[in-house]
PDB file of C-alpha atoms in Angstrom:
ATOM      1  CA  MET A 423     -52.194   8.852-156.522  1.00 44.00           C
ATOM      2  CA  LYS A 424     -54.823   6.237-155.978  1.00 46.00           C
ATOM      3  CA  ASP A 425     -55.423   4.873-152.506  1.00 53.00           C
ATOM      4  CA  THR A 426     -56.059   1.515-153.582  1.00 70.00           C
ATOM      5  CA  GLN A 427     -53.154  -1.226-153.943  1.00 85.00           C
ATOM      6  CA  ILE A 428     -50.742  -0.154-156.776  1.00 96.00           C
ATOM      7  CA  ILE A 429     -49.188  -3.319-158.673  1.00 98.00           C
ATOM      8  CA  ILE A 430     -47.147  -3.009-161.721  1.00 98.00           C
ATOM      9  CA  ALA A 431     -46.317  -6.099-163.611  1.00 98.00           C
ATOM     10  CA  ILE A 432     -43.389  -6.372-165.928  1.00 98.00           C
ATOM     11  CA  ASP A 433     -42.569  -9.395-168.134  1.00 97.00           C
ATOM     12  CA  GLY A 434     -40.070 -10.232-170.647  1.00 96.00           C
ATOM     13  CA  PRO A 435     -37.017 -12.311-171.814  1.00 93.00           C
ATOM     14  CA  ALA A 436     -33.667 -12.114-170.048  1.00 89.00           C
ATOM     15  CA  ALA A 437     -31.434  -9.106-170.514  1.00 91.00           C
ATOM     16  CA  ALA A 438     -34.284  -7.046-172.143  1.00 94.00           C
ATOM     17  CA  GLY A 439     -34.000  -4.243-169.346  1.00 94.00           C
ATOM     18  CA  LYS A 440     -37.121  -5.263-167.423  1.00 95.00           C
ATOM     19  CA  GLY A 441     -35.177  -5.415-163.998  1.00 94.00           C
ATOM     20  CA  THR A 442     -33.629  -1.954-164.381  1.00 94.00           C
ATOM     21  CA  LEU A 443     -36.938  -0.617-165.392  1.00 97.00           C
ATOM     22  CA  SER A 444     -38.689  -2.076-162.609  1.00 97.00           C
ATOM     23  CA  ARG A 445     -36.223  -0.886-159.812  1.00 97.00           C
ATOM     24  CA  ARG A 446     -36.471   2.544-161.375  1.00 97.00           C
ATOM     25  CA  LEU A 447     -40.250   2.373-161.346  1.00 98.00           C
ATOM     26  CA  ALA A 448     -40.605   1.054-158.054  1.00 98.00           C
ATOM     27  CA  SER A 449     -38.297   3.980-156.904  1.00 98.00           C
ATOM     28  CA  ARG A 450     -40.161   6.719-158.539  1.00 97.00           C
ATOM     29  CA  TYR A 451     -43.582   5.788-157.151  1.00 97.00           C
ATOM     30  CA  GLY A 452     -42.543   4.624-153.562  1.00 97.00           C
ATOM     31  CA  LEU A 453     -43.364   0.831-154.235  1.00 97.00           C
ATOM     32  CA  HIS A 454     -41.762  -2.326-153.183  1.00 97.00           C
ATOM     33  CA  HIS A 455     -39.815  -4.287-155.966  1.00 97.00           C
ATOM     34  CA  LEU A 456     -39.337  -7.997-156.446  1.00 97.00           C
ATOM     35  CA  ASP A 457     -37.389  -9.891-159.116  1.00 97.00           C
ATOM     36  CA  THR A 458     -39.307 -12.874-159.141  1.00 97.00           C
ATOM     37  CA  GLY A 459     -36.473 -14.896-160.945  1.00 94.00           C
ATOM     38  CA  LEU A 460     -34.583 -14.458-157.540  1.00 97.00           C
ATOM     39  CA  THR A 461     -37.108 -16.543-155.944  1.00 97.00           C
ATOM     40  CA  TYR A 462     -36.460 -19.514-157.858  1.00 96.00           C
ATOM     41  CA  ARG A 463     -32.595 -18.924-157.471  1.00 96.00           C
ATOM     42  CA  ALA A 464     -33.060 -18.494-153.553  1.00 97.00           C
ATOM     43  CA  THR A 465     -34.959 -21.738-153.336  1.00 98.00           C
ATOM     44  CA  ALA A 466     -32.347 -23.559-155.456  1.00 97.00           C
ATOM     45  CA  LYS A 467     -29.450 -21.855-153.252  1.00 97.00           C
ATOM     46  CA  ALA A 468     -31.343 -23.201-150.091  1.00 96.00           C
ATOM     47  CA  LEU A 469     -31.425 -26.633-151.351  1.00 97.00           C
ATOM     48  CA  LEU A 470     -27.694 -26.481-152.381  1.00 97.00           C
ATOM     49  CA  ASP A 471     -26.632 -24.998-149.036  1.00 96.00           C
ATOM     50  CA  ARG A 472     -28.411 -27.806-147.167  1.00 96.00           C
ATOM     51  CA  GLY A 473     -26.943 -30.342-149.487  1.00 96.00           C
ATOM     52  CA  LEU A 474     -30.471 -31.264-150.608  1.00 96.00           C
ATOM     53  CA  PRO A 475     -31.256 -33.006-153.912  1.00 96.00           C
ATOM     54  CA  LEU A 476     -32.649 -30.966-156.839  1.00 96.00           C
ATOM     55  CA  ASP A 477     -34.750 -33.732-158.280  1.00 95.00           C
ATOM     56  CA  ASN A 478     -37.232 -33.935-155.308  1.00 97.00           C
ATOM     57  CA  GLU A 479     -40.335 -31.993-156.197  1.00 97.00           C
ATOM     58  CA  GLU A 480     -41.922 -32.181-152.632  1.00 97.00           C
ATOM     59  CA  LEU A 481     -38.923 -31.116-150.882  1.00 97.00           C
ATOM     60  CA  ALA A 482     -38.208 -28.124-153.325  1.00 98.00           C
ATOM     61  CA  ALA A 483     -41.737 -27.177-152.844  1.00 98.00           C
ATOM     62  CA  ASP A 484     -41.489 -27.113-149.189  1.00 97.00           C
ATOM     63  CA  VAL A 485     -38.429 -25.151-149.304  1.00 97.00           C
ATOM     64  CA  ALA A 486     -40.135 -22.574-151.614  1.00 97.00           C
ATOM     65  CA  ARG A 487     -43.142 -22.332-149.179  1.00 96.00           C
ATOM     66  CA  ASN A 488     -40.976 -21.293-146.396  1.00 95.00           C
ATOM     67  CA  LEU A 489     -38.682 -18.806-148.377  1.00 94.00           C
ATOM     68  CA  ASP A 490     -38.173 -15.349-146.898  1.00 92.00           C
ATOM     69  CA  LEU A 491     -38.554 -12.898-149.857  1.00 92.00           C
ATOM     70  CA  SER A 492     -36.871  -9.802-147.783  1.00 85.00           C
ATOM     71  CA  GLY A 493     -33.598  -9.133-148.692  1.00 81.00           C
ATOM     72  CA  LEU A 494     -32.717 -11.519-151.546  1.00 93.00           C
ATOM     73  CA  ASP A 495     -29.183 -10.761-152.322  1.00 94.00           C
ATOM     74  CA  ARG A 496     -28.874 -10.445-156.305  1.00 91.00           C
ATOM     75  CA  THR A 497     -24.913 -10.786-156.146  1.00 91.00           C
ATOM     76  CA  VAL A 498     -25.069 -14.073-154.355  1.00 93.00           C
ATOM     77  CA  LEU A 499     -27.830 -15.402-156.216  1.00 95.00           C
ATOM     78  CA  ALA A 500     -26.077 -14.637-159.556  1.00 89.00           C
ATOM     79  CA  VAL A 501     -23.634 -17.415-159.198  1.00 88.00           C
ATOM     80  CA  HIS A 502     -23.750 -19.690-162.251  1.00 82.00           C
ATOM     81  CA  ALA A 503     -24.212 -23.018-160.160  1.00 89.00           C
ATOM     82  CA  VAL A 504     -27.230 -21.478-158.590  1.00 94.00           C
ATOM     83  CA  GLY A 505     -28.671 -20.496-161.736  1.00 87.00           C
ATOM     84  CA  GLU A 506     -28.234 -23.916-163.123  1.00 86.00           C
ATOM     85  CA  ALA A 507     -29.775 -25.278-160.157  1.00 93.00           C
ATOM     86  CA  ALA A 508     -32.883 -22.925-160.451  1.00 93.00           C
ATOM     87  CA  SER A 509     -33.354 -23.951-163.864  1.00 86.00           C
ATOM     88  CA  ARG A 510     -33.895 -27.503-162.792  1.00 90.00           C
ATOM     89  CA  ILE A 511     -36.524 -26.714-159.913  1.00 94.00           C
ATOM     90  CA  ALA A 512     -38.365 -24.042-161.951  1.00 90.00           C
ATOM     91  CA  VAL A 513     -40.088 -26.726-164.228  1.00 87.00           C
ATOM     92  CA  MET A 514     -41.560 -28.298-160.942  1.00 93.00           C
ATOM     93  CA  PRO A 515     -45.303 -27.429-160.983  1.00 93.00           C
ATOM     94  CA  LYS A 516     -45.544 -27.643-157.102  1.00 96.00           C
ATOM     95  CA  VAL A 517     -42.457 -25.245-156.838  1.00 97.00           C
ATOM     96  CA  ARG A 518     -43.910 -22.981-159.274  1.00 94.00           C
ATOM     97  CA  ARG A 519     -47.441 -22.668-157.324  1.00 96.00           C
ATOM     98  CA  ALA A 520     -45.651 -22.217-154.071  1.00 97.00           C
ATOM     99  CA  LEU A 521     -43.644 -19.362-155.535  1.00 97.00           C
ATOM    100  CA  VAL A 522     -46.461 -17.761-157.320  1.00 97.00           C
ATOM    101  CA  GLU A 523     -48.508 -17.825-154.106  1.00 97.00           C
ATOM    102  CA  ALA A 524     -45.535 -16.152-152.085  1.00 97.00           C
ATOM    103  CA  GLN A 525     -45.238 -13.621-155.037  1.00 97.00           C
ATOM    104  CA  ARG A 526     -48.886 -12.711-154.894  1.00 97.00           C
ATOM    105  CA  ASP A 527     -48.587 -12.180-151.361  1.00 96.00           C
ATOM    106  CA  PHE A 528     -45.596  -9.796-151.585  1.00 96.00           C
ATOM    107  CA  SER A 529     -47.677  -7.697-154.153  1.00 97.00           C
ATOM    108  CA  GLN A 530     -50.100  -7.013-151.615  1.00 95.00           C
ATOM    109  CA  THR A 531     -47.718  -5.294-149.356  1.00 93.00           C
ATOM    110  CA  PRO A 532     -48.777  -1.790-148.866  1.00 95.00           C
ATOM    111  CA  PRO A 533     -48.829   0.606-150.840  1.00 96.00           C
ATOM    112  CA  GLY A 534     -48.116  -1.857-153.659  1.00 97.00           C
ATOM    113  CA  ALA A 535     -45.316  -3.130-155.657  1.00 98.00           C
ATOM    114  CA  VAL A 536     -43.379  -3.659-159.044  1.00 98.00           C
ATOM    115  CA  LEU A 537     -42.689  -7.269-159.954  1.00 98.00           C
ATOM    116  CA  ASP A 538     -40.803  -8.488-162.896  1.00 97.00           C
ATOM    117  CA  GLY A 539     -40.425 -12.025-164.182  1.00 95.00           C
ATOM    118  CA  ARG A 540     -41.745 -14.086-166.903  1.00 93.00           C
ATOM    119  CA  ASP A 541     -45.416 -14.629-166.081  1.00 94.00           C
ATOM    120  CA  ILE A 542     -46.464 -11.479-163.938  1.00 97.00           C
ATOM    121  CA  GLY A 543     -49.115 -10.117-165.944  1.00 97.00           C
ATOM    122  CA  THR A 544     -50.337 -13.305-167.176  1.00 96.00           C
ATOM    123  CA  VAL A 545     -50.362 -15.712-163.874  1.00 95.00           C
ATOM    124  CA  VAL A 546     -48.970 -13.945-160.864  1.00 97.00           C
ATOM    125  CA  CYS A 547     -50.918 -10.624-161.081  1.00 97.00           C
ATOM    126  CA  PRO A 548     -53.460 -10.788-163.799  1.00 97.00           C
ATOM    127  CA  ASP A 549     -55.341  -7.747-162.098  1.00 97.00           C
ATOM    128  CA  ALA A 550     -52.277  -5.530-161.951  1.00 98.00           C
ATOM    129  CA  LEU A 551     -52.955  -1.830-162.395  1.00 97.00           C
ATOM    130  CA  ILE A 552     -50.736  -1.829-165.483  1.00 98.00           C
ATOM    131  CA  LYS A 553     -48.515  -4.265-167.304  1.00 98.00           C
ATOM    132  CA  PHE A 554     -45.483  -4.226-169.505  1.00 98.00           C
ATOM    133  CA  TYR A 555     -43.826  -6.504-171.926  1.00 98.00           C
ATOM    134  CA  VAL A 556     -40.249  -5.503-172.108  1.00 97.00           C
ATOM    135  CA  THR A 557     -38.437  -7.161-174.973  1.00 96.00           C
ATOM    136  CA  ALA A 558     -35.435  -6.536-177.423  1.00 97.00           C
ATOM    137  CA  SER A 559     -33.740  -8.674-180.080  1.00 96.00           C
ATOM    138  CA  PRO A 560     -31.683 -11.596-178.989  1.00 96.00           C
ATOM    139  CA  GLU A 561     -28.589  -9.953-180.541  1.00 97.00           C
ATOM    140  CA  VAL A 562     -28.931  -6.657-178.564  1.00 96.00           C
ATOM    141  CA  ARG A 563     -29.583  -8.576-175.267  1.00 95.00           C
ATOM    142  CA  ALA A 564     -26.714 -10.803-175.927  1.00 96.00           C
ATOM    143  CA  GLN A 565     -24.305  -7.841-176.287  1.00 96.00           C
ATOM    144  CA  ARG A 566     -25.778  -6.141-173.121  1.00 93.00           C
ATOM    145  CA  ARG A 567     -25.028  -9.350-171.140  1.00 91.00           C
ATOM    146  CA  TYR A 568     -21.660  -9.557-172.841  1.00 94.00           C
ATOM    147  CA  ASP A 569     -20.887  -5.988-171.965  1.00 94.00           C
ATOM    148  CA  GLU A 570     -21.981  -6.545-168.358  1.00 89.00           C
ATOM    149  CA  ILE A 571     -19.820  -9.703-167.773  1.00 89.00           C
ATOM    150  CA  LEU A 572     -16.574  -7.962-169.094  1.00 93.00           C
ATOM    151  CA  GLY A 573     -17.518  -4.862-167.158  1.00 93.00           C
ATOM    152  CA  GLN A 574     -17.575  -6.860-163.844  1.00 87.00           C
ATOM    153  CA  GLY A 575     -13.906  -8.124-164.914  1.00 92.00           C
ATOM    154  CA  GLY A 576     -15.342 -11.563-166.307  1.00 89.00           C
ATOM    155  CA  SER A 577     -14.714 -13.423-169.622  1.00 91.00           C
ATOM    156  CA  ALA A 578     -17.360 -14.677-172.088  1.00 92.00           C
ATOM    157  CA  GLU A 579     -17.825 -15.410-175.583  1.00 96.00           C
ATOM    158  CA  LEU A 580     -20.557 -13.276-177.370  1.00 96.00           C
ATOM    159  CA  SER A 581     -21.676 -16.271-179.430  1.00 96.00           C
ATOM    160  CA  GLY A 582     -22.041 -18.546-176.391  1.00 94.00           C
ATOM    161  CA  ILE A 583     -24.226 -15.988-174.761  1.00 93.00           C
ATOM    162  CA  LEU A 584     -26.495 -15.457-177.719  1.00 96.00           C
ATOM    163  CA  ALA A 585     -26.948 -19.277-178.032  1.00 95.00           C
ATOM    164  CA  ASP A 586     -27.741 -19.603-174.389  1.00 90.00           C
ATOM    165  CA  LEU A 587     -30.203 -16.768-174.559  1.00 92.00           C
ATOM    166  CA  LYS A 588     -31.913 -18.312-177.573  1.00 93.00           C
ATOM    167  CA  ILE A 589     -32.327 -21.677-175.717  1.00 90.00           C
ATOM    168  CA  ARG A 590     -33.504 -20.049-172.590  1.00 86.00           C
ATOM    169  CA  ASP A 591     -36.168 -18.078-174.786  1.00 90.00           C
ATOM    170  CA  ALA A 592     -37.327 -21.117-176.327  1.00 89.00           C
ATOM    171  CA  ARG A 593     -37.502 -23.033-173.023  1.00 84.00           C
ATOM    172  CA  ASP A 594     -39.505 -20.230-171.271  1.00 85.00           C
ATOM    173  CA  SER A 595     -41.777 -19.662-174.139  1.00 88.00           C
ATOM    174  CA  GLU A 596     -42.632 -23.264-174.808  1.00 86.00           C
ATOM    175  CA  ARG A 597     -43.004 -24.622-171.318  1.00 80.00           C
ATOM    176  CA  ALA A 598     -46.664 -25.999-170.439  1.00 79.00           C
ATOM    177  CA  ASP A 599     -46.826 -24.271-166.918  1.00 81.00           C
ATOM    178  CA  SER A 600     -46.779 -20.540-167.095  1.00 84.00           C
ATOM    179  CA  PRO A 601     -44.989 -19.841-170.493  1.00 87.00           C
ATOM    180  CA  LEU A 602     -43.252 -16.455-171.188  1.00 90.00           C
ATOM    181  CA  LYS A 603     -45.771 -14.436-173.195  1.00 92.00           C
ATOM    182  CA  PRO A 604     -47.238 -10.973-173.317  1.00 95.00           C
ATOM    183  CA  ALA A 605     -50.631 -10.452-171.274  1.00 96.00           C
ATOM    184  CA  PRO A 606     -53.351  -9.354-173.702  1.00 96.00           C
ATOM    185  CA  ASP A 607     -53.393  -6.005-172.135  1.00 97.00           C
ATOM    186  CA  ALA A 608     -49.784  -5.432-171.551  1.00 98.00           C
ATOM    187  CA  HIS A 609     -47.970  -2.422-173.089  1.00 98.00           C
ATOM    188  CA  LEU A 610     -45.023  -3.494-175.268  1.00 97.00           C
ATOM    189  CA  LEU A 611     -41.709  -1.768-174.663  1.00 96.00           C
ATOM    190  CA  ASP A 612     -39.105  -2.847-177.396  1.00 96.00           C
ATOM    191  CA  THR A 613     -35.631  -1.515-175.872  1.00 95.00           C
ATOM    192  CA  SER A 614     -33.596  -2.704-178.924  1.00 95.00           C
ATOM    193  CA  GLU A 615     -32.856   0.812-179.858  1.00 94.00           C
ATOM    194  CA  MET A 616     -33.994   2.238-176.796  1.00 92.00           C
ATOM    195  CA  GLY A 617     -31.863   3.316-173.592  1.00 89.00           C
ATOM    196  CA  ILE A 618     -33.087   3.057-170.089  1.00 90.00           C
ATOM    197  CA  GLU A 619     -34.088   6.623-169.680  1.00 94.00           C
ATOM    198  CA  ALA A 620     -36.372   6.531-173.010  1.00 95.00           C
ATOM    199  CA  ALA A 621     -37.949   3.418-171.620  1.00 95.00           C
ATOM    200  CA  PHE A 622     -38.567   4.707-168.112  1.00 97.00           C
ATOM    201  CA  GLU A 623     -39.989   7.865-169.581  1.00 97.00           C
ATOM    202  CA  ALA A 624     -42.405   5.864-171.817  1.00 97.00           C
ATOM    203  CA  ALA A 625     -43.415   3.696-169.055  1.00 98.00           C
ATOM    204  CA  ARG A 626     -43.913   6.452-166.556  1.00 98.00           C
ATOM    205  CA  VAL A 627     -46.325   8.364-168.814  1.00 98.00           C
ATOM    206  CA  LEU A 628     -48.306   5.127-169.081  1.00 98.00           C
ATOM    207  CA  VAL A 629     -48.230   4.765-165.370  1.00 98.00           C
ATOM    208  CA  ASP A 630     -49.241   8.173-164.755  1.00 97.00           C
ATOM    209  CA  ALA A 631     -52.149   7.877-167.172  1.00 97.00           C
ATOM    210  CA  ALA A 632     -53.296   4.641-165.337  1.00 96.00           C
ATOM    211  CA  LEU A 633     -53.177   6.114-162.077  1.00 95.00           C
ATOM    212  CA  GLN A 634     -55.589   8.941-163.122  1.00 93.00           C
ATOM    213  CA  THR A 635     -58.339   6.585-164.449  1.00 84.00           C
TER     214      THR A 635
END
C-alpha cells in the first residue's frame, strides 16, 4: 500500500448504498470514515438543541465551523426533525463552505479516509486517489428505504418514500452550489441489481489497482 495519504471519494443519491460501501472500504483498508451528510445534520441538531433560529446563515456557519466531527451518532442524527432542519441549512453557501473545509481537514487524518456524500469527488476531495459514483433506480432505492423503516419497526408508504426521493434528487442535482453529479473521473457503480457484496468486490478491485499505480 502507498505511503501517501489515501482518500477514497464516494458520491451518489440517497439510499443507493454508498454509506454501506464506504464503511466496508474503510474497514478493509484501515481508513477513517465520514458520512458528510451527518455533518449537516449535526450542525442542524446543534442549532435545535440550543434553541437557535434556522434562518440565520452567519449563526449556522459559526456552529458549522466549531463542529466536532468525531463520534457523530448516526441514530441520533437520523431523527426526521433533524433531517428537515438540515435541509434548510444545507442550502446556505457559508454553511457549505465551513463544512467542506472541515471535511477536507478530516480527509487528511493519517493514514487517510473514505468520505461519502454528494460532492466529495467534485468539490471536497477532487484529488482523491479514487472516486466512485454509486447509484440505483429511484424505485429500487425507495424499496430499500421502505424495507429499512419496516425492519426497524416503523411504518411508511412506499409511494411517499419514492416521491420524497425524487424531490430530493432534483434538489440535490439542480442546486447552484455543489450539485450532485459524478466527477468526470469517477467509477460508476449501479447497484440496482447488485448486492453489497458484489458492489464491494467491484470497488475493492478498482481500489487495489489504484494503490498499485
